[in-house]
Coordinates of C-alpha atoms and ligand atoms in Angstrom, one line a residue:
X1 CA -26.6 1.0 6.8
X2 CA -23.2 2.5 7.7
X3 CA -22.4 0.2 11.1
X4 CA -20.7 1.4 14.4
X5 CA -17.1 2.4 14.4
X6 CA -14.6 4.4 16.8
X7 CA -12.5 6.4 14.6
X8 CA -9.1 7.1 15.6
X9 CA -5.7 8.1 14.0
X10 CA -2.7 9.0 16.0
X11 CA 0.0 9.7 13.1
X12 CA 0.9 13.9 12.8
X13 CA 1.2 14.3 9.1
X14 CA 3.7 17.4 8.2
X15 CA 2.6 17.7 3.8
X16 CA 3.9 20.0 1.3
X17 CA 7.0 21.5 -0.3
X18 CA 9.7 21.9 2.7
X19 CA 8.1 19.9 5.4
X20 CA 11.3 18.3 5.9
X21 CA 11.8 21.5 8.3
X22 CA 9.3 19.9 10.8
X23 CA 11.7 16.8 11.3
X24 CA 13.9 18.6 14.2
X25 CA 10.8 19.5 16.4
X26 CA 9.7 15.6 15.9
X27 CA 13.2 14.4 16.6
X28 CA 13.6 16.5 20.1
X29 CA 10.5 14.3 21.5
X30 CA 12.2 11.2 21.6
X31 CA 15.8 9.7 23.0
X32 CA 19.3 10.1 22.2
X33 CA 19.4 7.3 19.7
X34 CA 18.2 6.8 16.0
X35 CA 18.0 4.1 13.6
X36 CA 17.9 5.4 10.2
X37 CA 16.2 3.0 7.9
X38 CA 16.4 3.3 4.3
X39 CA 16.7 1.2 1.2
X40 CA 18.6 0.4 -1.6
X41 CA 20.2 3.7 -2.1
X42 CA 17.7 6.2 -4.0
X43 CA 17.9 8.7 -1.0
X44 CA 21.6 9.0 -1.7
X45 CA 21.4 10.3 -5.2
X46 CA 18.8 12.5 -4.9
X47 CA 20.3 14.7 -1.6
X48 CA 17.0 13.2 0.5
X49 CA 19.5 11.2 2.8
X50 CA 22.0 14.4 3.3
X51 CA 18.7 16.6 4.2
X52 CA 17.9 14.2 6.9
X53 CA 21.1 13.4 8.1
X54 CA 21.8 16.9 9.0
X55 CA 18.4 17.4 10.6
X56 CA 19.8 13.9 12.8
X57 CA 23.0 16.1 13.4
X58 CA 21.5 19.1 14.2
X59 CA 19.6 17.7 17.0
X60 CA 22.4 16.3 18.2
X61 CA 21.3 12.3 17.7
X62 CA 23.4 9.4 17.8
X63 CA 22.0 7.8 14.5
X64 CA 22.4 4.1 14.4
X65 CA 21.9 3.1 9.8
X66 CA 20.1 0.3 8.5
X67 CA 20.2 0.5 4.9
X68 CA 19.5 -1.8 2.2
X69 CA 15.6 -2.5 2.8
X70 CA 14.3 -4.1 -0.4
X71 CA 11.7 -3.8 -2.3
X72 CA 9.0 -6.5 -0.5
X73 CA 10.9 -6.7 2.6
X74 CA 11.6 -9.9 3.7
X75 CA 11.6 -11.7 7.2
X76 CA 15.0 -12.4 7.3
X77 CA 16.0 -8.8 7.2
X78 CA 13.4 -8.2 9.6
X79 CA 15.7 -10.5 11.6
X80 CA 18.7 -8.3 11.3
X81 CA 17.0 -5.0 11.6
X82 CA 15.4 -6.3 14.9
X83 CA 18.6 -7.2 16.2
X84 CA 19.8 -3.7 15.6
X85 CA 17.2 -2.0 17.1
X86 CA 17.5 -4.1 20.2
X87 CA 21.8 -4.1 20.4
X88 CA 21.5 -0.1 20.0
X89 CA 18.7 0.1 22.4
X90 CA 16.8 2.1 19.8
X91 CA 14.8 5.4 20.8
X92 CA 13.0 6.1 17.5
X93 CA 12.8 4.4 14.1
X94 CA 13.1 7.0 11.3
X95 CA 12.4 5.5 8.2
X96 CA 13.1 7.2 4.9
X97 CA 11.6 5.7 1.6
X98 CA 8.4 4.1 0.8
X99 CA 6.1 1.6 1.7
X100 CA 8.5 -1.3 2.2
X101 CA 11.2 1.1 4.2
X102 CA 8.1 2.2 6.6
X103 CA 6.4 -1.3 6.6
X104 CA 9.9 -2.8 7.4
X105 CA 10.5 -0.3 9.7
X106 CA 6.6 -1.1 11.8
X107 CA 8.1 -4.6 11.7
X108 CA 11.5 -3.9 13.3
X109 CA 9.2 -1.7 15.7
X110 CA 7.3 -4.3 17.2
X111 CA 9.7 -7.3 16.7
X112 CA 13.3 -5.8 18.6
X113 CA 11.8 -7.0 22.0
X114 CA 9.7 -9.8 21.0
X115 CA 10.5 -13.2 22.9
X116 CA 9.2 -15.5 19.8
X117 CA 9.9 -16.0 16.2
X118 CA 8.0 -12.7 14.5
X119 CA 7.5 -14.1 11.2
X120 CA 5.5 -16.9 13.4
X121 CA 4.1 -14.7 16.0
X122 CA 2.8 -11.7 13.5
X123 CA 2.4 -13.2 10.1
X124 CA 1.7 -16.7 10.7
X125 CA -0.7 -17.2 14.0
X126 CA -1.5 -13.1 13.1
X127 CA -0.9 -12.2 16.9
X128 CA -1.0 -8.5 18.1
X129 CA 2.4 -7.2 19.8
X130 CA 2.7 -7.9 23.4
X131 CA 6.4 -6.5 24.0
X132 CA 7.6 -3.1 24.2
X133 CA 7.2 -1.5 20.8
X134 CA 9.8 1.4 19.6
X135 CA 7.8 4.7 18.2
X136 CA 9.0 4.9 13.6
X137 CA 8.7 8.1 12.3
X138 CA 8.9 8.5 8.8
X139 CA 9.9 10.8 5.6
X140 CA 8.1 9.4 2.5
X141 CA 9.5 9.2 -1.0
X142 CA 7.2 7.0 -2.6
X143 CA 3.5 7.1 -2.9
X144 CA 1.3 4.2 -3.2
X145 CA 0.8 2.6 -0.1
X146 CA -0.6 4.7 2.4
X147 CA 1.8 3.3 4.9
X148 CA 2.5 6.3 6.4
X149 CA -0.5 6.6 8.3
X150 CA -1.6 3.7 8.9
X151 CA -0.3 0.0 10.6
X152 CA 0.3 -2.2 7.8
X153 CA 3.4 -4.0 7.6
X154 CA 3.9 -6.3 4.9
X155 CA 7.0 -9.2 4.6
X156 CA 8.1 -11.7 2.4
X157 CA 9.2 -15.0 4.1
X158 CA 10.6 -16.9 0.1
X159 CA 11.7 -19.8 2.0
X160 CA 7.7 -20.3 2.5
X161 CA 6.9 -18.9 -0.5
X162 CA 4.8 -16.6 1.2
X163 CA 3.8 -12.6 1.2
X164 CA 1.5 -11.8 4.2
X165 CA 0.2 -7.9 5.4
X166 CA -0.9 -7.5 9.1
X167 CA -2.7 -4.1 9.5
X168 CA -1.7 -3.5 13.2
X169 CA -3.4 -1.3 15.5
X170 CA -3.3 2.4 16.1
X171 CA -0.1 1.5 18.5
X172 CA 2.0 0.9 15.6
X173 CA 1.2 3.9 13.4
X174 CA 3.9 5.5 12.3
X175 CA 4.1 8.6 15.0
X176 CA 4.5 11.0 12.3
X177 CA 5.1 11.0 8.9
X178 CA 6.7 14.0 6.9
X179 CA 5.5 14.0 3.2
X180 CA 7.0 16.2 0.8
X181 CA 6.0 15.5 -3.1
X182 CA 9.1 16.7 -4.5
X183 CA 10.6 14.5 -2.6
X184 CA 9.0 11.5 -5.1
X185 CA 9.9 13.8 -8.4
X186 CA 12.9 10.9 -8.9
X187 CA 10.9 7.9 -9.1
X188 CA 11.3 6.1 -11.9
X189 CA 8.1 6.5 -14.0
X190 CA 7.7 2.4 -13.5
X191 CA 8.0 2.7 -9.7
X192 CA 5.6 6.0 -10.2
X193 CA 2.6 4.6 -12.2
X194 CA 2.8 1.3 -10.3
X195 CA 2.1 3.0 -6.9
X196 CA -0.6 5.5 -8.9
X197 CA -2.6 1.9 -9.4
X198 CA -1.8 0.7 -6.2
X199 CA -4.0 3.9 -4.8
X200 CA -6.4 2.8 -6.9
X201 CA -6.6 -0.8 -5.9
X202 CA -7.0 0.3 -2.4
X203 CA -10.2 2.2 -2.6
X204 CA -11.8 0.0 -5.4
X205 CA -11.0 -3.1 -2.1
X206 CA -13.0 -1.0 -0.7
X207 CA -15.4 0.2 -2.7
X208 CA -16.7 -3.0 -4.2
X209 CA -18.3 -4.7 -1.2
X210 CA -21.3 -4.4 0.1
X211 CA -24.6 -2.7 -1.3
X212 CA -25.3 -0.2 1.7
X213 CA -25.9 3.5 0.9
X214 CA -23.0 4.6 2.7
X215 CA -20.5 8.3 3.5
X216 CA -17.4 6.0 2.4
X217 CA -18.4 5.0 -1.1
X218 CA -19.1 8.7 -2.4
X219 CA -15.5 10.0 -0.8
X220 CA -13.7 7.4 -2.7
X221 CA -15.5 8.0 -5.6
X222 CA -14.3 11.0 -5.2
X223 CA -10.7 10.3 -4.3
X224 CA -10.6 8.2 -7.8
X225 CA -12.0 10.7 -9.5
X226 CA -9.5 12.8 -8.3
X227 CA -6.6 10.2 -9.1
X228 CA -7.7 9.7 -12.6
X229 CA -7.4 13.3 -13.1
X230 CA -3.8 13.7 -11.4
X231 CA -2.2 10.5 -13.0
X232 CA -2.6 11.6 -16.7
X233 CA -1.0 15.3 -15.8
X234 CA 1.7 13.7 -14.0
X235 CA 2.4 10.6 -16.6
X236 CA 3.2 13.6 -19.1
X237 CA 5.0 16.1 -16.5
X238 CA 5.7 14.3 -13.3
X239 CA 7.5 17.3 -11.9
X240 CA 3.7 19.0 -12.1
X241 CA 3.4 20.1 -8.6
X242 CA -0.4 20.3 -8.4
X243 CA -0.7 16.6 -9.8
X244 CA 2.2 14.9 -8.0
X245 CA 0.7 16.7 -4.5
X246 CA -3.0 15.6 -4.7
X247 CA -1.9 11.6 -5.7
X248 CA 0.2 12.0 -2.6
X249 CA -2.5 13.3 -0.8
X250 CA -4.9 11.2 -2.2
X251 CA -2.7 7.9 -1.2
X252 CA -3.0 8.7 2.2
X253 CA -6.8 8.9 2.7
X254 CA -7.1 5.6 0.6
X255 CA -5.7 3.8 3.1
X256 CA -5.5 5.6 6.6
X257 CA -8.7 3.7 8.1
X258 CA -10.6 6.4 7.2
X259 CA -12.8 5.3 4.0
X260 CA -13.4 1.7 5.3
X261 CA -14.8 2.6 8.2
X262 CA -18.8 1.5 8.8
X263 CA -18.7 -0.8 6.1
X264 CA -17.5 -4.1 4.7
X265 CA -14.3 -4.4 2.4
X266 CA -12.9 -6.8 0.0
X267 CA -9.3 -7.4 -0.5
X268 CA -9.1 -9.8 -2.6
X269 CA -7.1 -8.4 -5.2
X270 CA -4.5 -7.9 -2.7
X271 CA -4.6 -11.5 -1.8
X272 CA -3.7 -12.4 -5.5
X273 CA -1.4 -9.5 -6.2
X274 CA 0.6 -10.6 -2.6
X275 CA 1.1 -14.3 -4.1
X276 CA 2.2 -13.3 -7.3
X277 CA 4.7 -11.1 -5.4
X278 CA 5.7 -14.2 -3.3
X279 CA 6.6 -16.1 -6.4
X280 CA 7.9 -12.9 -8.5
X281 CA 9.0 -10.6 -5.9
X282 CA 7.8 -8.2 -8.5
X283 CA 6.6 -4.5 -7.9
X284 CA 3.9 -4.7 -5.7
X285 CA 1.4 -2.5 -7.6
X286 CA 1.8 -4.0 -10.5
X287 CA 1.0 -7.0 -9.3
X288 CA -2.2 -5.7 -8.6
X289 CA -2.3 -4.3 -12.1
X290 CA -1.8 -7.6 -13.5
X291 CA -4.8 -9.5 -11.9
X292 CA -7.2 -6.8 -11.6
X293 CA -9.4 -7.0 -15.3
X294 CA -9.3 -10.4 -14.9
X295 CA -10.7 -10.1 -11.4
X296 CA -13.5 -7.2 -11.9
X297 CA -14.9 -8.3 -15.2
X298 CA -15.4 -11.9 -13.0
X299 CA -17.8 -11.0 -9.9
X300 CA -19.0 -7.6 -12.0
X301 CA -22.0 -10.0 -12.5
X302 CA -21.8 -10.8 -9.2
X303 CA -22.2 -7.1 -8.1
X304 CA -24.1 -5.4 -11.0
X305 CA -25.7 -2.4 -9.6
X306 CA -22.5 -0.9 -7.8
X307 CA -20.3 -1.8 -10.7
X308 CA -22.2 0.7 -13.3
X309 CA -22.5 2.9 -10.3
X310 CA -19.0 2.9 -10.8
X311 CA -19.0 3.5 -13.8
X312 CA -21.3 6.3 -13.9
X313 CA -19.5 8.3 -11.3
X314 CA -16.0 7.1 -11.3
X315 CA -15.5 7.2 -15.4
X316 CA -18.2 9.2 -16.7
X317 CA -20.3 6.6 -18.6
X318 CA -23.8 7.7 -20.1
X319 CA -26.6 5.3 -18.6
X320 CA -28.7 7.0 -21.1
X321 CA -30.3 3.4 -23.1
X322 CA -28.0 1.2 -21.6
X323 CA -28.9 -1.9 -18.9
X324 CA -26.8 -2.1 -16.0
X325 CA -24.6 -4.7 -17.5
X326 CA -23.7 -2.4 -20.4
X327 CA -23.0 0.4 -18.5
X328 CA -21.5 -1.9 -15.7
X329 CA -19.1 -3.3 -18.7
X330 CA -17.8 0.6 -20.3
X331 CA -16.9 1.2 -16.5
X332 CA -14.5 -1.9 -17.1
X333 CA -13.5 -0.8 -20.4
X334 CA -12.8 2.9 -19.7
X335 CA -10.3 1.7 -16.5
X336 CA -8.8 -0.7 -18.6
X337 CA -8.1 2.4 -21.2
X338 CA -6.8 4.0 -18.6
X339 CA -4.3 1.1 -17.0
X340 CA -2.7 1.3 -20.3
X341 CA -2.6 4.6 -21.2
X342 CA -0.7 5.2 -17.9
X343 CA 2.0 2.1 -18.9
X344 CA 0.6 -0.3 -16.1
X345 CA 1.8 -4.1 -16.5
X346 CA -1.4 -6.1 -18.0
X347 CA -0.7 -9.8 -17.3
X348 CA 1.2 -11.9 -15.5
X349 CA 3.6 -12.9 -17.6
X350 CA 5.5 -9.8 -18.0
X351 CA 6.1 -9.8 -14.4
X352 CA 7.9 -13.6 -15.1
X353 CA 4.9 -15.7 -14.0
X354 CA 4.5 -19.0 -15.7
X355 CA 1.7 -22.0 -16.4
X356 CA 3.8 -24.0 -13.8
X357 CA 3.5 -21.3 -11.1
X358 CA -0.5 -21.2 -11.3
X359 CA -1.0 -23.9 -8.7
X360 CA 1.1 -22.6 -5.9
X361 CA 0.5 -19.0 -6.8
X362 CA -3.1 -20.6 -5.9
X363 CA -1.8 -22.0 -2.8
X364 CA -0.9 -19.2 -1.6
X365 CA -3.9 -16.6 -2.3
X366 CA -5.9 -16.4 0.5
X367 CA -9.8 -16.4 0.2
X368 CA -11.6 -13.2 1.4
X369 CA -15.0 -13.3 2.4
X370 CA -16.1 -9.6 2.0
X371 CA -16.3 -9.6 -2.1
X372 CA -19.6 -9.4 -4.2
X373 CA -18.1 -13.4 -4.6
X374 CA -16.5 -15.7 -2.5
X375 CA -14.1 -17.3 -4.4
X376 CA -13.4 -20.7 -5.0
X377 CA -9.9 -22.6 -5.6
X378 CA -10.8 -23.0 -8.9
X379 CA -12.2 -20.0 -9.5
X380 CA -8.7 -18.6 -8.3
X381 CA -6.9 -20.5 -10.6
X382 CA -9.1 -19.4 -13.2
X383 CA -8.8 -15.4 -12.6
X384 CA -4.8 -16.5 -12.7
X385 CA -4.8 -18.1 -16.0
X386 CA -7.2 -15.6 -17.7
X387 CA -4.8 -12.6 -16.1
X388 CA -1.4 -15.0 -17.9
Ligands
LIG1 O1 15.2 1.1 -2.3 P1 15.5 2.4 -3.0 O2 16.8 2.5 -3.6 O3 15.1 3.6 -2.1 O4 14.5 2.4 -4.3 C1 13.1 2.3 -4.2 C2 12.5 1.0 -4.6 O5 13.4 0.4 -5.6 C3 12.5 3.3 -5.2 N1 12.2 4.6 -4.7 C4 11.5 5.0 -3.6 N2 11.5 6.3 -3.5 C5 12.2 6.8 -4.5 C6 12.7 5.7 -5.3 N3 13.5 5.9 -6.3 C7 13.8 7.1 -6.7 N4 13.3 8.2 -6.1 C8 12.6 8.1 -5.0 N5 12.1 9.2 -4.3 O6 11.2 2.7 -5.5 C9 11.3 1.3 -5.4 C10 10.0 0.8 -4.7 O7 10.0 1.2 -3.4 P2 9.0 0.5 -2.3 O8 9.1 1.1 -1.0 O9 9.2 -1.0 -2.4 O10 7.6 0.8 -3.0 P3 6.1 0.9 -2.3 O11 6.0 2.2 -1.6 O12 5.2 0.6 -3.4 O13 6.1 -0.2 -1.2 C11 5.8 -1.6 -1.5 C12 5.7 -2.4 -0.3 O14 4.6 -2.0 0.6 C13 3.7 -3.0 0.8 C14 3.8 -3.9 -0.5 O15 3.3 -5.2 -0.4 C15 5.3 -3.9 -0.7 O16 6.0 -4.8 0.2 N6 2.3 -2.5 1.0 C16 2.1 -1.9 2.2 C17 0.8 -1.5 2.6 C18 0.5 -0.9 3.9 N7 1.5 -0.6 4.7 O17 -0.6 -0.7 4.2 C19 -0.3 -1.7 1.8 C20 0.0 -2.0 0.3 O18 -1.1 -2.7 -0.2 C21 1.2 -2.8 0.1 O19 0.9 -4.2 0.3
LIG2 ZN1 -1.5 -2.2 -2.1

């Protein structure tokens, strides 16, 4: 039974080729002064910082830059962009890049006037904002996360060997969020096909919980089916329009509140990609790339029925003759077909995890209670090795 929900979502997306020209009338709703966040340079070769920048000068804006966001943001930037914010007394947040920029940028948002430690405060004791919190616009270049439109903020903290998301409530949104997706034609195909699996991790957190007959489960069979599609055009011609617009597309809804609503959810793939990326700092989606066979083809026993429902309606396998556990097992086997044929990373070693990194990756993976399996330590340490 689908339960009770409120359904809201405040952030104005502007999509499509040219939606850039929406930034001005966004930008005359808010203060004199801007702080452009951005990250390690990408916007600068490919003319996306020069479009915005004019927009910032046309409107007159005093524009206040923090650059240099990694990849995996971590809390000691979020120190320095804080202080920024606060010392330039901040109207907007504009960030420009993808999901670490706009996560970074939700952090900085809620953490400029915040009278304690925000690593502790937000990540630590998990604490809603109390303070005054600075409205973040964004321009996305990246697809993947879904960060745009929704409250997620993600940081790294390596001195604690730690990677922790808080989804935040609909106060921290980004405002509005201008997607453009020719704006992500210069990703590098790495960076590309790791946020294409990162979609897909999303909805399958999603997806495989609970045994309810539910709205949610057919749109994101749907939206995968739809993914699968798109990712093998754009793999071969990631300038194609039509492919490169409905993954964008797609990203959002996989992660704007929207298909977890009424139901229960999972996460735990995320829990295991986030401590690999504490120990790695590697590409976030791949990550989740990495741990995810090992994962499935562990609780698929665990949740039988929905995981050949899966892979009737998601991949196309013929029931016809087959038990659940065979059809249940070509579901598996067709998205692992389909990890590789798009160039995702398959264990963990090629992301530099070692034997001696198992424990503490373990450590630091919390346990989720939504799954068709709550796991165990061991169990953890297991899905780790097997994914080596
Ligand atoms: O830093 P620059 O130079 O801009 O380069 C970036 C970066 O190296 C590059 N890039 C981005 N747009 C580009 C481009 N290069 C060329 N052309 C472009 N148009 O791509 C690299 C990766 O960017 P990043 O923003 O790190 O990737 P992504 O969007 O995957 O974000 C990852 C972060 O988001 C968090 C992850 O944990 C990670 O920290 N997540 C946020 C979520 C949320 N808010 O709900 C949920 C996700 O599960 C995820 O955890
Ligand atoms: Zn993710």
């Amino acid at each position: 039974m689908l339960g009770n929900f409120t359904f809201f979502n405040p952030t104005r997306l502007y999509f499509g080729e040219g939606a850039i020209k929406n930034l001005k009338g966004e930008l005359e709703k808010y203060g004199p002064t801007v702080m452009l966040v951005y990250g390690g340079g990408s916007i600068k070769k490919n003319g996306i910082y020069d479009a915005v920048l004019s927009v910032l000068k046309d409107c007159g804006k005093k524009v206040v830059e923090d650059g240099g966001v990694m990849p995996n943001p971590t809390s000691k930037k979020l120190e320095e962009g804080a202080r920024i914010a606060r010392e330039n007394a901040v109207d907007l947040i504009l960030a420009v890049g993808g999901g670490s920029v706009c996560d970074y940028s939700k952090a900085v948002s809620i953490s400029a006037y915040c009278n304690d430690d925000p690593w502790e405060k937000y990540y630590i004791r998990f604490e809603e904002p109390t303070c005054k919190i600075i409205p973040v616009g964004c321009v996305l270049t990246m697809v993947g996360t879904g960060s745009e439109m929704n409250g997620g903020a993600v940081i790294t903290n390596h001195e604690q060997k730690l990677k922790i998301g808080h989804v935040f409530g609909t106060e921290v949104f980004p405002k509005f969020s201008v997607l453009d997706p020719t704006y992500t034609y210069t990703l590098p195909k790495y960076q590309m096909v790791a946020g294409f699996y990162d979609i897909m991790s999303h909805i399958l957190e999603q997806y495989f919980s609970g045994e309810d007959d539910n709205t949610s489960d057919y749109i994101s069979e749907g939206l995968l089916r739809s993914l699968i599609h798109s990712s093998r055009i754009a793999v071969k011609n990631p300038t194609d329009y039509e492919a490169r617009s409905n993954i964008m597309w797609t990203a959002t809804w996989a992660l704007n509140t929207l298909v977890a609503q009424g139901k229960t959810t999972d996460w735990e793939v995320h829990m295991l990609g986030q401590a690999v990326g504490a120990y790695t700092d590697a590409t976030h989606g791949m990550t989740l790339a990495a741990v995810s066979m090992a994962y499935y083809r562990y609780i698929m026993p665990f949740g039988l029925k929905k995981f050949a429902r899966y892979a009737v309606n998601v991949w196309g396998v013929d029931p016809q003759g087959k038990s659940d556990e065979e059809v249940a097992t070509a579901g598996l086997v067709a998205m692992e077909s389909w990890m590789n044929e798009i160039g995702l990373v398959m264990n963990l070693k090629d992301l530099g995890v070692t034997e001696d990194m198992i424990e503490g990756i373990a450590d630091a993976t919390l346990i989720m209670q939504g799954g068709y399996k709550v796991l165990t330590r061991e169990e953890v340490v297991d899905i780790l090795k097997a994914s080596l």
